[in-house]
Amino acid sequence: MSGFSPAFERLGAALAAVVLQQQETLAEFLPREDWSADLTARTYTSGGVTVRVSLLGSYAARERTWLWGWANPQFGDAHPAVAPTLVIRAIGERLGITEFTTPEVDLSWYEGPAGHGGELIAMAAGGVLGGAGYIGAGYDGGSAYLHVDDPKAPPAQWDPVPLPRLLANAASLFPHEPRLTLAGFLSHHRVPYRQSDVLTEVALPGGGTARAHFDGIGRFVDWRAELIAVS
């Protein structure tokens, strides 16, 4: 396979801004210091903070492949850290997302802005599961990707200020349809909006409106917010 499937690109576009915001929230909560993990116990500890995790998969740097946890002979479907992630494969089967159902995904073709193609699979998978984000835990030869599913790890909150940056960054990684990226972010935070081909109008929580402009081929152009001052 050369290139991601259209179904994967569309799902990634819908989830990307949500995932990027959650990653920033997780980074503020979880220190990235010396770490340890016990996948049988489903724990990851860094900087004195321990969170519950599951295993998404791993990226092999030399081979440039993604291996799902359920396809890794060291783990498999029944492993405690893998079982919570099997919904990803089920969704892949239902929506025709081959990246979610292929045991080992060849990513040698990827030359995009992410560090490697495995990062994008981890983003999409983490977005499907929701939760508090994902962790790339490096090892000799690659990285294991762990999904944080722990109620003490905070969810990202609605904030319109970083939205233009999040949307631009998300669109650089998943350029399929920036309007879908914005719609996914607003829907996640239950913020009402109206959308046309070139304009998305947003009713901001607390009052005020915002308008996101897109060009004739769907690229994000501008975000302008008019807030209501509270006396």
Tab-separated table of C-alpha atoms in Angstrom:
chain	number	residue	atom	x	y	z
A	1	MET	CA	0.000	0.000	0.000
A	2	SER	CA	1.254	3.467	-0.880
A	3	GLY	CA	-0.701	6.208	0.841
A	4	PHE	CA	-3.392	5.990	3.466
A	5	SER	CA	-6.824	4.748	2.513
A	6	PRO	CA	-9.546	7.389	1.911
A	7	ALA	CA	-11.529	6.034	4.872
A	8	PHE	CA	-8.504	6.468	7.167
A	9	GLU	CA	-7.826	9.982	5.876
A	10	ARG	CA	-11.418	11.005	6.500
A	11	LEU	CA	-11.500	9.586	10.013
A	12	GLY	CA	-8.141	11.170	10.813
A	13	ALA	CA	-9.348	14.540	9.571
A	14	ALA	CA	-12.451	14.345	11.775
A	15	LEU	CA	-10.418	13.505	14.889
A	16	ALA	CA	-7.101	15.317	14.433
A	17	ALA	CA	-7.780	18.634	16.189
A	18	VAL	CA	-9.468	16.861	19.107
A	19	VAL	CA	-6.467	14.568	19.519
A	20	LEU	CA	-3.908	17.378	19.266
A	21	GLN	CA	-5.688	19.364	21.968
A	22	GLN	CA	-5.902	16.314	24.211
A	23	GLN	CA	-2.185	15.632	23.698
A	24	GLU	CA	-1.380	19.130	24.937
A	25	THR	CA	-3.584	18.583	27.995
A	26	LEU	CA	-1.901	15.248	28.712
A	27	ALA	CA	1.560	16.830	28.390
A	28	GLU	CA	0.666	19.347	31.093
A	29	PHE	CA	-0.556	16.585	33.413
A	30	LEU	CA	2.001	13.816	32.891
A	31	PRO	CA	5.714	14.605	33.385
A	32	ARG	CA	7.931	13.225	30.632
A	33	GLU	CA	10.809	12.061	32.770
A	34	ASP	CA	12.329	8.638	33.387
A	35	TRP	CA	9.488	6.229	32.902
A	36	SER	CA	8.521	2.614	33.461
A	37	ALA	CA	5.611	0.518	32.253
A	38	ASP	CA	3.981	-2.723	33.331
A	39	LEU	CA	1.636	-3.707	30.516
A	40	THR	CA	0.252	-6.732	32.355
A	41	ALA	CA	-0.832	-4.383	35.140
A	42	ARG	CA	-1.693	-1.728	32.532
A	43	THR	CA	0.375	0.971	34.231
A	44	TYR	CA	2.750	3.669	33.009
A	45	THR	CA	4.721	5.771	35.495
A	46	SER	CA	6.647	8.955	34.770
A	47	GLY	CA	7.832	11.632	37.179
A	48	GLY	CA	6.004	10.004	40.072
A	49	VAL	CA	2.655	9.969	38.243
A	50	THR	CA	1.087	6.615	37.343
A	51	VAL	CA	-1.719	6.224	34.828
A	52	ARG	CA	-3.669	3.294	33.434
A	53	VAL	CA	-2.783	2.488	29.824
A	54	SER	CA	-3.487	0.041	27.047
A	55	LEU	CA	-1.263	-0.957	24.128
A	56	LEU	CA	-2.170	0.377	20.705
A	57	GLY	CA	0.806	-0.948	18.793
A	58	SER	CA	4.409	-0.223	17.923
A	59	TYR	CA	6.401	1.425	15.161
A	60	ALA	CA	9.633	-0.196	13.968
A	61	ALA	CA	12.013	2.517	12.765
A	62	ARG	CA	14.213	0.365	10.523
A	63	GLU	CA	11.377	-1.515	8.823
A	64	ARG	CA	9.078	1.548	8.905
A	65	THR	CA	6.074	-0.562	9.818
A	66	TRP	CA	3.264	-0.337	12.355
A	67	LEU	CA	2.406	-3.531	14.268
A	68	TRP	CA	-0.864	-3.649	16.183
A	69	GLY	CA	-0.731	-4.982	19.735
A	70	TRP	CA	-3.221	-7.724	18.858
A	71	ALA	CA	-0.918	-8.878	16.043
A	72	ASN	CA	2.239	-8.866	18.168
A	73	PRO	CA	3.081	-12.464	19.214
A	74	GLN	CA	4.296	-11.150	22.584
A	75	PHE	CA	0.774	-9.931	23.370
A	76	GLY	CA	-2.253	-10.929	21.279
A	77	ASP	CA	-6.003	-10.356	21.595
A	78	ALA	CA	-6.380	-11.628	25.138
A	79	HIS	CA	-3.581	-9.622	26.756
A	80	PRO	CA	-4.929	-7.235	29.432
A	81	ALA	CA	-3.321	-4.228	27.733
A	82	VAL	CA	-4.616	-5.146	24.280
A	83	ALA	CA	-8.214	-6.206	24.890
A	84	PRO	CA	-9.462	-2.614	25.486
A	85	THR	CA	-8.183	-1.576	22.047
A	86	LEU	CA	-9.959	-4.222	19.963
A	87	VAL	CA	-12.816	-1.822	19.266
A	88	ILE	CA	-10.419	-0.084	16.840
A	89	ARG	CA	-10.189	-3.212	14.705
A	90	ALA	CA	-13.970	-3.653	14.839
A	91	ILE	CA	-14.494	-0.078	13.640
A	92	GLY	CA	-11.962	-0.679	10.891
A	93	GLU	CA	-13.906	-3.693	9.716
A	94	ARG	CA	-17.186	-1.773	9.746
A	95	LEU	CA	-15.885	1.351	7.995
A	96	GLY	CA	-13.420	-0.282	5.627
A	97	ILE	CA	-10.323	1.272	7.248
A	98	THR	CA	-7.601	-1.153	6.187
A	99	GLU	CA	-5.015	0.486	8.452
A	100	PHE	CA	-7.062	-0.682	11.444
A	101	THR	CA	-7.439	-4.280	10.255
A	102	THR	CA	-4.039	-5.056	8.677
A	103	PRO	CA	-1.832	-6.728	11.334
A	104	GLU	CA	1.378	-5.017	10.164
A	105	VAL	CA	1.055	-1.822	8.132
A	106	ASP	CA	3.821	-0.868	5.687
A	107	LEU	CA	4.590	2.838	6.118
A	108	SER	CA	7.843	2.992	4.150
A	109	TRP	CA	6.166	5.318	1.637
A	110	TYR	CA	5.330	8.015	4.197
A	111	GLU	CA	7.224	11.298	3.745
A	112	GLY	CA	4.792	13.741	5.375
A	113	PRO	CA	5.161	16.291	8.185
A	114	ALA	CA	4.755	13.807	11.062
A	115	GLY	CA	7.870	12.098	12.387
A	116	HIS	CA	6.661	8.883	10.762
A	117	GLY	CA	3.453	7.326	9.550
A	118	GLY	CA	2.988	5.382	12.764
A	119	GLU	CA	2.350	8.637	14.594
A	120	LEU	CA	-0.719	9.226	12.444
A	121	ILE	CA	-2.050	5.728	13.072
A	122	ALA	CA	-1.585	6.300	16.809
A	123	MET	CA	-3.430	9.624	16.515
A	124	ALA	CA	-6.389	8.102	14.702
A	125	ALA	CA	-6.524	5.091	17.020
A	126	GLY	CA	-6.318	7.279	20.110
A	127	GLY	CA	-9.066	9.486	18.722
A	128	VAL	CA	-11.343	6.493	18.240
A	129	LEU	CA	-10.828	5.374	21.840
A	130	GLY	CA	-11.176	8.854	23.316
A	131	GLY	CA	-9.689	8.962	26.782
A	132	ALA	CA	-6.795	11.146	27.849
A	133	GLY	CA	-4.383	10.786	24.929
A	134	TYR	CA	-1.530	8.537	23.918
A	135	ILE	CA	2.143	8.122	24.809
A	136	GLY	CA	5.005	7.253	22.505
A	137	ALA	CA	7.362	5.158	24.629
A	138	GLY	CA	10.673	4.771	22.854
A	139	TYR	CA	12.711	1.583	22.856
A	140	ASP	CA	15.748	0.381	20.934
A	141	GLY	CA	14.526	0.229	17.356
A	142	GLY	CA	11.242	2.067	17.600
A	143	SER	CA	8.383	3.218	19.805
A	144	ALA	CA	5.464	1.555	21.545
A	145	TYR	CA	2.258	3.575	21.607
A	146	LEU	CA	0.169	3.469	24.760
A	147	HIS	CA	-3.340	4.834	25.144
A	148	VAL	CA	-4.097	6.592	28.444
A	149	ASP	CA	-7.451	5.517	29.850
A	150	ASP	CA	-7.467	6.875	33.372
A	151	PRO	CA	-10.132	9.071	34.995
A	152	LYS	CA	-7.549	11.088	36.883
A	153	ALA	CA	-5.999	12.310	33.634
A	154	PRO	CA	-7.987	15.428	32.680
A	155	PRO	CA	-9.953	15.814	29.450
A	156	ALA	CA	-9.251	18.872	27.313
A	157	GLN	CA	-11.713	21.720	27.818
A	158	TRP	CA	-13.273	24.004	25.252
A	159	ASP	CA	-11.042	26.980	24.489
A	160	PRO	CA	-11.457	29.042	21.303
A	161	VAL	CA	-8.057	30.743	21.612
A	162	PRO	CA	-5.836	27.873	20.376
A	163	LEU	CA	-8.434	26.662	17.863
A	164	PRO	CA	-6.890	28.299	14.741
A	165	ARG	CA	-3.493	26.818	15.603
A	166	LEU	CA	-4.953	23.395	16.324
A	167	LEU	CA	-6.919	23.457	13.082
A	168	ALA	CA	-3.888	24.484	11.031
A	169	ASN	CA	-1.677	21.826	12.644
A	170	ALA	CA	-4.349	19.157	12.223
A	171	ALA	CA	-4.830	20.056	8.569
A	172	SER	CA	-1.090	19.723	7.941
A	173	LEU	CA	-1.210	16.134	9.221
A	174	PHE	CA	-4.603	15.139	7.801
A	175	PRO	CA	-5.279	17.524	4.896
A	176	HIS	CA	-8.298	15.564	3.617
A	177	GLU	CA	-10.937	18.117	4.625
A	178	PRO	CA	-10.256	20.933	7.107
A	179	ARG	CA	-13.983	21.730	7.362
A	180	LEU	CA	-14.509	18.217	8.700
A	181	THR	CA	-11.660	18.766	11.166
A	182	LEU	CA	-13.325	21.888	12.520
A	183	ALA	CA	-16.733	20.202	12.616
A	184	GLY	CA	-15.260	17.274	14.541
A	185	PHE	CA	-13.679	19.600	17.098
A	186	LEU	CA	-16.853	21.650	17.593
A	187	SER	CA	-19.019	18.552	17.842
A	188	HIS	CA	-16.668	17.023	20.400
A	189	HIS	CA	-17.086	20.085	22.623
A	190	ARG	CA	-20.826	20.324	21.837
A	191	VAL	CA	-20.465	23.805	20.394
A	192	PRO	CA	-23.231	24.665	17.881
A	193	TYR	CA	-22.255	25.744	14.371
A	194	ARG	CA	-23.563	26.235	10.844
A	195	GLN	CA	-21.441	25.207	7.902
A	196	SER	CA	-21.367	26.013	4.199
A	197	ASP	CA	-18.735	25.359	1.551
A	198	VAL	CA	-16.568	28.351	2.482
A	199	LEU	CA	-17.811	29.461	5.899
A	200	THR	CA	-18.419	27.912	9.319
A	201	GLU	CA	-20.297	30.123	11.800
A	202	VAL	CA	-19.858	29.201	15.453
A	203	ALA	CA	-22.019	30.203	18.416
A	204	LEU	CA	-19.402	30.592	21.123
A	205	PRO	CA	-20.224	29.345	24.630
A	206	GLY	CA	-20.698	32.328	26.905
A	207	GLY	CA	-21.745	34.566	24.032
A	208	GLY	CA	-20.301	35.863	20.823
A	209	THR	CA	-19.727	34.363	17.416
A	210	ALA	CA	-16.782	33.153	15.378
A	211	ARG	CA	-16.359	32.567	11.676
A	212	ALA	CA	-13.933	30.174	10.034
A	213	HIS	CA	-13.278	30.890	6.375
A	214	PHE	CA	-12.187	28.326	3.797
A	215	ASP	CA	-11.128	28.834	0.199
A	216	GLY	CA	-12.743	27.343	-2.893
A	217	ILE	CA	-10.910	24.032	-2.516
A	218	GLY	CA	-11.620	23.662	1.191
A	219	ARG	CA	-8.389	24.937	2.752
A	220	PHE	CA	-8.565	26.803	6.063
A	221	VAL	CA	-7.967	30.523	5.515
A	222	ASP	CA	-8.970	32.544	8.554
A	223	TRP	CA	-10.662	32.496	11.974
A	224	ARG	CA	-12.298	35.578	13.418
A	225	ALA	CA	-14.020	35.664	16.798
A	226	GLU	CA	-16.275	38.359	18.270
A	227	LEU	CA	-16.568	37.845	22.009
A	228	ILE	CA	-19.162	39.458	24.250
A	229	ALA	CA	-17.500	41.277	27.134
A	230	VAL	CA	-18.752	40.279	30.562
A	231	SER	CA	-19.020	43.203	33.016
